[in-house]
Coordinates of C-alpha atoms in Angstrom, one line a residue:
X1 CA 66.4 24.5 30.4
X2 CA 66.1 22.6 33.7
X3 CA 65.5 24.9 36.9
X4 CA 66.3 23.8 40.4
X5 CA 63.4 22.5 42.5
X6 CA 63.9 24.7 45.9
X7 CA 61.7 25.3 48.9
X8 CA 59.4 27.2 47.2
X9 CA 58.9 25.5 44.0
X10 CA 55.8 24.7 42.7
X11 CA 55.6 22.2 39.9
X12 CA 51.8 21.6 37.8
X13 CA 49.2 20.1 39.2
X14 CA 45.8 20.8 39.4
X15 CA 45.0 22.1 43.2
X16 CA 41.3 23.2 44.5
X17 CA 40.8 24.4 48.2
X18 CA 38.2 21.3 49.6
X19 CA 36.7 20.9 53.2
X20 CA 35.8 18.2 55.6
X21 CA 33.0 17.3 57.6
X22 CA 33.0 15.9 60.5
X23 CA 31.0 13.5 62.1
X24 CA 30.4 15.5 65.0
X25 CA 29.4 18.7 63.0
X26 CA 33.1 20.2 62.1
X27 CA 34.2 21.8 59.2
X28 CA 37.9 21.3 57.9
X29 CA 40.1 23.1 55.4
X30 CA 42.3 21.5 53.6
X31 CA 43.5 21.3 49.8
X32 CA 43.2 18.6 47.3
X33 CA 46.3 18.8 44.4
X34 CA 46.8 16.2 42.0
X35 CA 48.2 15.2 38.4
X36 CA 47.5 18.4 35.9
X37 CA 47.0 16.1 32.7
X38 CA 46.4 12.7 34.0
X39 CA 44.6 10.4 36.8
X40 CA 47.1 9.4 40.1
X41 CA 48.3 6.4 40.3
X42 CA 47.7 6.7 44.0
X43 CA 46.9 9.0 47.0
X44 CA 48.4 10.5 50.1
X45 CA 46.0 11.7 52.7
X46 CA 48.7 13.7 55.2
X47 CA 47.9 14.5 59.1
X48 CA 50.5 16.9 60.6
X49 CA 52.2 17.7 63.2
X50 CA 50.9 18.4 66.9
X51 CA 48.9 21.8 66.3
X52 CA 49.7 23.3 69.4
X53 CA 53.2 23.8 68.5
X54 CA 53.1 24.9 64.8
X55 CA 52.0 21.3 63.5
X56 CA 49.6 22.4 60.2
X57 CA 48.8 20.9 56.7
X58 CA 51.5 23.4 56.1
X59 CA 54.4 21.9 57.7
X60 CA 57.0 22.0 55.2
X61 CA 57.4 18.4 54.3
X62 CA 53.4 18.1 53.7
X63 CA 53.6 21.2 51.7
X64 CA 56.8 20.2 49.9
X65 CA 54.7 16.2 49.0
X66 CA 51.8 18.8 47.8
X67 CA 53.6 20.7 45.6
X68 CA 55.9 18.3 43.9
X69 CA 54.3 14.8 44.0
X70 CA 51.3 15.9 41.6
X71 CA 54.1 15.9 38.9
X72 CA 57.1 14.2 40.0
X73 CA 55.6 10.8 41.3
X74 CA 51.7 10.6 39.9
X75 CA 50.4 11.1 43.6
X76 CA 47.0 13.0 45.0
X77 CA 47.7 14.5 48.0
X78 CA 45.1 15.6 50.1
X79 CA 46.3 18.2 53.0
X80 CA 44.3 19.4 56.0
X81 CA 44.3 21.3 59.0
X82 CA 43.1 18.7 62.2
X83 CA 40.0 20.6 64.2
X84 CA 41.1 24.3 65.7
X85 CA 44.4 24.2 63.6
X86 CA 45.2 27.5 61.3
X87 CA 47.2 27.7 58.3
X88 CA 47.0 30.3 55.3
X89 CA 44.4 27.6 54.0
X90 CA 42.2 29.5 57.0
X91 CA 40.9 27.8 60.9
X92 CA 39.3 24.3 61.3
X93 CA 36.5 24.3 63.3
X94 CA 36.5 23.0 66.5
X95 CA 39.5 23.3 69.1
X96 CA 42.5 20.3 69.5
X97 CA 41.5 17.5 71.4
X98 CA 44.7 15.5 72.8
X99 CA 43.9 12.8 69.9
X100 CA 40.2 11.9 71.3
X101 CA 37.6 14.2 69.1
X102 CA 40.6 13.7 66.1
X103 CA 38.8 10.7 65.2
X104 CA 36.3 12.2 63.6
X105 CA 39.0 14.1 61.5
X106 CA 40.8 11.0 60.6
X107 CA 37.7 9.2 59.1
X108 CA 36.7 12.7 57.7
X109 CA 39.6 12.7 55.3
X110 CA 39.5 8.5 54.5
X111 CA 35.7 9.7 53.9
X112 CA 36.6 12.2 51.7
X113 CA 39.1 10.1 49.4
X114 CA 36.5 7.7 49.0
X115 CA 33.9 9.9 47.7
X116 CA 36.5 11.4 45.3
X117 CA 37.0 8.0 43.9
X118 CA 40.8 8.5 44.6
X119 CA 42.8 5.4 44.1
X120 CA 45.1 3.6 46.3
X121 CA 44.6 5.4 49.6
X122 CA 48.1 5.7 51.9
X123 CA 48.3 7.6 54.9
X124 CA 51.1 9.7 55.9
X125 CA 51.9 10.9 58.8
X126 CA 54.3 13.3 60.5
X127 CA 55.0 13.0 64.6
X128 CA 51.5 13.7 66.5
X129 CA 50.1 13.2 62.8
X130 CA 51.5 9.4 62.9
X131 CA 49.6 8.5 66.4
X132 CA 46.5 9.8 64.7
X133 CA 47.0 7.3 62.1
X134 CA 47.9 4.4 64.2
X135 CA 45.3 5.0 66.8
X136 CA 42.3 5.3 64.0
X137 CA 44.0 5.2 60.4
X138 CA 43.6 1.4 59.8
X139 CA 40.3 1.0 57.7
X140 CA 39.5 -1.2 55.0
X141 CA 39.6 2.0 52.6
X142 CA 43.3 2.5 52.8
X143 CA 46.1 0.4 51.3
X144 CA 48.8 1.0 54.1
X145 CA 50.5 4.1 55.9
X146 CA 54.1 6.0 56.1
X147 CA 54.9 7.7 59.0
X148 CA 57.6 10.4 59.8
X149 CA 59.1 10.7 63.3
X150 CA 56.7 8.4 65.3
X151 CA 56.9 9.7 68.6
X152 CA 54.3 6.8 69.8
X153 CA 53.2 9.3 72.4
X154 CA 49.3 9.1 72.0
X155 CA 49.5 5.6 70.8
X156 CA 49.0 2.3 72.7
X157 CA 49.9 -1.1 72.4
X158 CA 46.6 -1.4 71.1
X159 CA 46.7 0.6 68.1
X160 CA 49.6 -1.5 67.9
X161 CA 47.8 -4.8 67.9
X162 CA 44.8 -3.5 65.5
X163 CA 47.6 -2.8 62.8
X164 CA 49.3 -6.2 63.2
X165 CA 46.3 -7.9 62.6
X166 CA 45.1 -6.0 59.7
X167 CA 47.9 -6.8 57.8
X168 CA 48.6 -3.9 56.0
X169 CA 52.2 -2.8 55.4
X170 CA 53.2 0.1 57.4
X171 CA 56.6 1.7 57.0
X172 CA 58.2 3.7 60.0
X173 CA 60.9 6.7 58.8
X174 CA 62.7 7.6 61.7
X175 CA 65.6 10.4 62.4
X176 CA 68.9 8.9 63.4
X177 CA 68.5 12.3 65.9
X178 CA 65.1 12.1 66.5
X179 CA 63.5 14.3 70.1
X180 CA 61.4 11.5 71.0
X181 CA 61.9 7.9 69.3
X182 CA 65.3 6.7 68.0
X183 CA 65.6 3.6 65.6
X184 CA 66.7 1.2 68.2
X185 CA 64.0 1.8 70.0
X186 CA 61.3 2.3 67.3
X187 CA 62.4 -1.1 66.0
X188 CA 61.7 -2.5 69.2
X189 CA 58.3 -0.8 69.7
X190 CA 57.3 -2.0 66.4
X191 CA 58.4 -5.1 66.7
X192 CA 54.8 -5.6 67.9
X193 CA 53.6 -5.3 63.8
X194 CA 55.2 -8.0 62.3
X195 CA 54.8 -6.6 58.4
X196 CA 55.9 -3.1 60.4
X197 CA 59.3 -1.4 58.5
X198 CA 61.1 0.6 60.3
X199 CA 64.0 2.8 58.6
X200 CA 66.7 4.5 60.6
X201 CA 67.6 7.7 58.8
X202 CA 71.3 8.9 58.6
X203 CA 71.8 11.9 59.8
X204 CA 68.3 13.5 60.1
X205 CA 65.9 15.2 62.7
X206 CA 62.4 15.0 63.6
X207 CA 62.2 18.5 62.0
X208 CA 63.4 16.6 58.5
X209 CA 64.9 20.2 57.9
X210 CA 67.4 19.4 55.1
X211 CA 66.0 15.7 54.8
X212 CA 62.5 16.5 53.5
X213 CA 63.5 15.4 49.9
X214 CA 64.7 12.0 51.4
X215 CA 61.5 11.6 52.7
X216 CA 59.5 12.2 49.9
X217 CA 61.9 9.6 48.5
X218 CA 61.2 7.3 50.6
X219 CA 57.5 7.6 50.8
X220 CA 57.3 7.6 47.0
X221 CA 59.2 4.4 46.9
X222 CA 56.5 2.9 48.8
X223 CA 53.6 4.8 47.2
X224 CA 53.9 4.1 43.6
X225 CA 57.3 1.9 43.5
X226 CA 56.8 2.7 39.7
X227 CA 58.2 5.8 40.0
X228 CA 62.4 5.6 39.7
X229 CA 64.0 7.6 43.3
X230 CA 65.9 9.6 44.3
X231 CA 63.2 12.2 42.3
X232 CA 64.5 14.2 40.4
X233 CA 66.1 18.0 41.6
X234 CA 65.3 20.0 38.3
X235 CA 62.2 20.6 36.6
X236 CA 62.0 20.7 32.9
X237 CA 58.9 23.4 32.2
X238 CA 56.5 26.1 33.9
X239 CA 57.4 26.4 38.0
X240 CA 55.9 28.6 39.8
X241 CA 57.2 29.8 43.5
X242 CA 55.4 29.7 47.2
X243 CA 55.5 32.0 49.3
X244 CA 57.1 30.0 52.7
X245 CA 57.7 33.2 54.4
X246 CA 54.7 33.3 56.6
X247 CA 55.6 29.9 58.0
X248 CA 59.4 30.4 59.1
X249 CA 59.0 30.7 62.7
X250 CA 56.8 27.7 62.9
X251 CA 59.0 25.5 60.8
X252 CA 61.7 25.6 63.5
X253 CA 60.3 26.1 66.2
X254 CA 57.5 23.3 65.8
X255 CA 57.5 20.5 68.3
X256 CA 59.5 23.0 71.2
X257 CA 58.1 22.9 74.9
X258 CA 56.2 26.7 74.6
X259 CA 53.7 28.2 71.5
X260 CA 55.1 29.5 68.5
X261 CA 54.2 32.1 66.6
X262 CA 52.1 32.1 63.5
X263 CA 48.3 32.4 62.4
X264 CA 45.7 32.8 65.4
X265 CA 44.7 29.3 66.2
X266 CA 43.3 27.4 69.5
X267 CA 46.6 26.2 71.0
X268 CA 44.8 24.2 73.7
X269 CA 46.4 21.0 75.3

């Protein structure tokens, strides 16, 4: 009997708690989940939102990608917190840096899927997770990068540049009712990376509360084009259910002007 795949729903995959190391000395938890009975076809390796404002490798769309991909689309999806972040998972070392010390975090992770021997490495990334990625994401290691709700805040023209002249395809998934960067003007600002896609999204926020699924869509599509979307919203077989309780504050109120609250973590910056 097929069940409805809902917030909390966790489909099979084989998960194990993992940590990072930095190149200047940090130590990062985050969680590595992929296929139960199989090898992925490829791998996400997520940055989230701006910490300081409920941004973890919790955020729901990153958790939702974690707990469904494994099975519904073939992925690995490696999740983390970014230095002085908190999340059940536990605290990153280190406090948040404004996107300078990050770097280390970024290549951290790439690092990691190497070493794992993970295939097809994509980045995605979600708002302050996105600059991350187009400031120090494009390395030979990765195959291209999706980002959610680019607010191009941290980002310059020359991230811009190093993209365009890498080649690599980069899509751009941005809310029709987006806080920061609408589609007009992300198509604009993009416009600087030729191969850059940018695609409005009907409707949606940069929270992607009620959207996520179409995001996962979208990313999948890109991701392992293989795999037939819009995924599928029942599950035939074992499910088991999250607990999302713990994170409700900071799923709404993620990205506002003042703290939220949550976990104990450094909310510096």
């Amino acid at each position: 009997m097929s069940t409805p795949i809902r917030a909390s729903s966790i489909l099979p995959g084989h998960r194990e708690d993992i940590e990072l190391h930095t190149a200047d000395g940090l130590r990062l938890v985050g969680e590595l989940a992929r296929p139960a009975d199989r090898e992925p076809a490829a791998t996400l390796v997520c940055f989230h939102p701006l910490p300081t404002h409920g941004g973890m490798m919790d955020s729901h769309v990153l958790r939702k990608a974690a707990w469904r991909l494994p099975a519904l689309a073939d992925l690995a999806v490696l999740r983390f917190n970014t230095r002085g972040t908190s999340s059940l998972r536990g605290t990153s070392e280190g406090a948040f840096d404004g996107a300078v010390g990050e770097r280390f975090d970024v290549a951290a992770a790439i690092e990691y899927a190497e070493f794992a021997e993970l295939p097809k490495i994509w980045l995605l990334g979600w708002s302050f997770g996105t600059d991350l990625i187009l400031k120090y994401g494009c390395d030979p290691a990765i195959e291209g990068a999706v980002l959610l709700s680019p607010p191009l805040r941290f980002s310059g023209p020359d991230d811009l540049a190093t993209w365009a002249e890498s080649g690599k395809p980069l899509t751009a998934l941005v809310p029709e009712f987006d806080d920061y960067l609408r589609p007009a003007e992300a198509r604009e600002r993009f416009a600087a990376i030729p191969q850059a896609e940018v695609v409005g999204v009907d409707g949606a926020k940069h929270l992607w509360v009620g959207d996520a699924e179409t995001a996962l869509d979208e990313v999948v599509r890109r991701v392992n084009p293989a795999v037939p979307v819009p995924l599928p919203t029942t599950w035939d077989g074992p499910m088991e259910a999250g607990d999302v309780s713990a994170y409700a504050d900071r799923t709404v109120a993620s990205f506002a002007d003042t703290p939220v609250p949550g976990p104990a973590q450094d909310r510096a910056g």
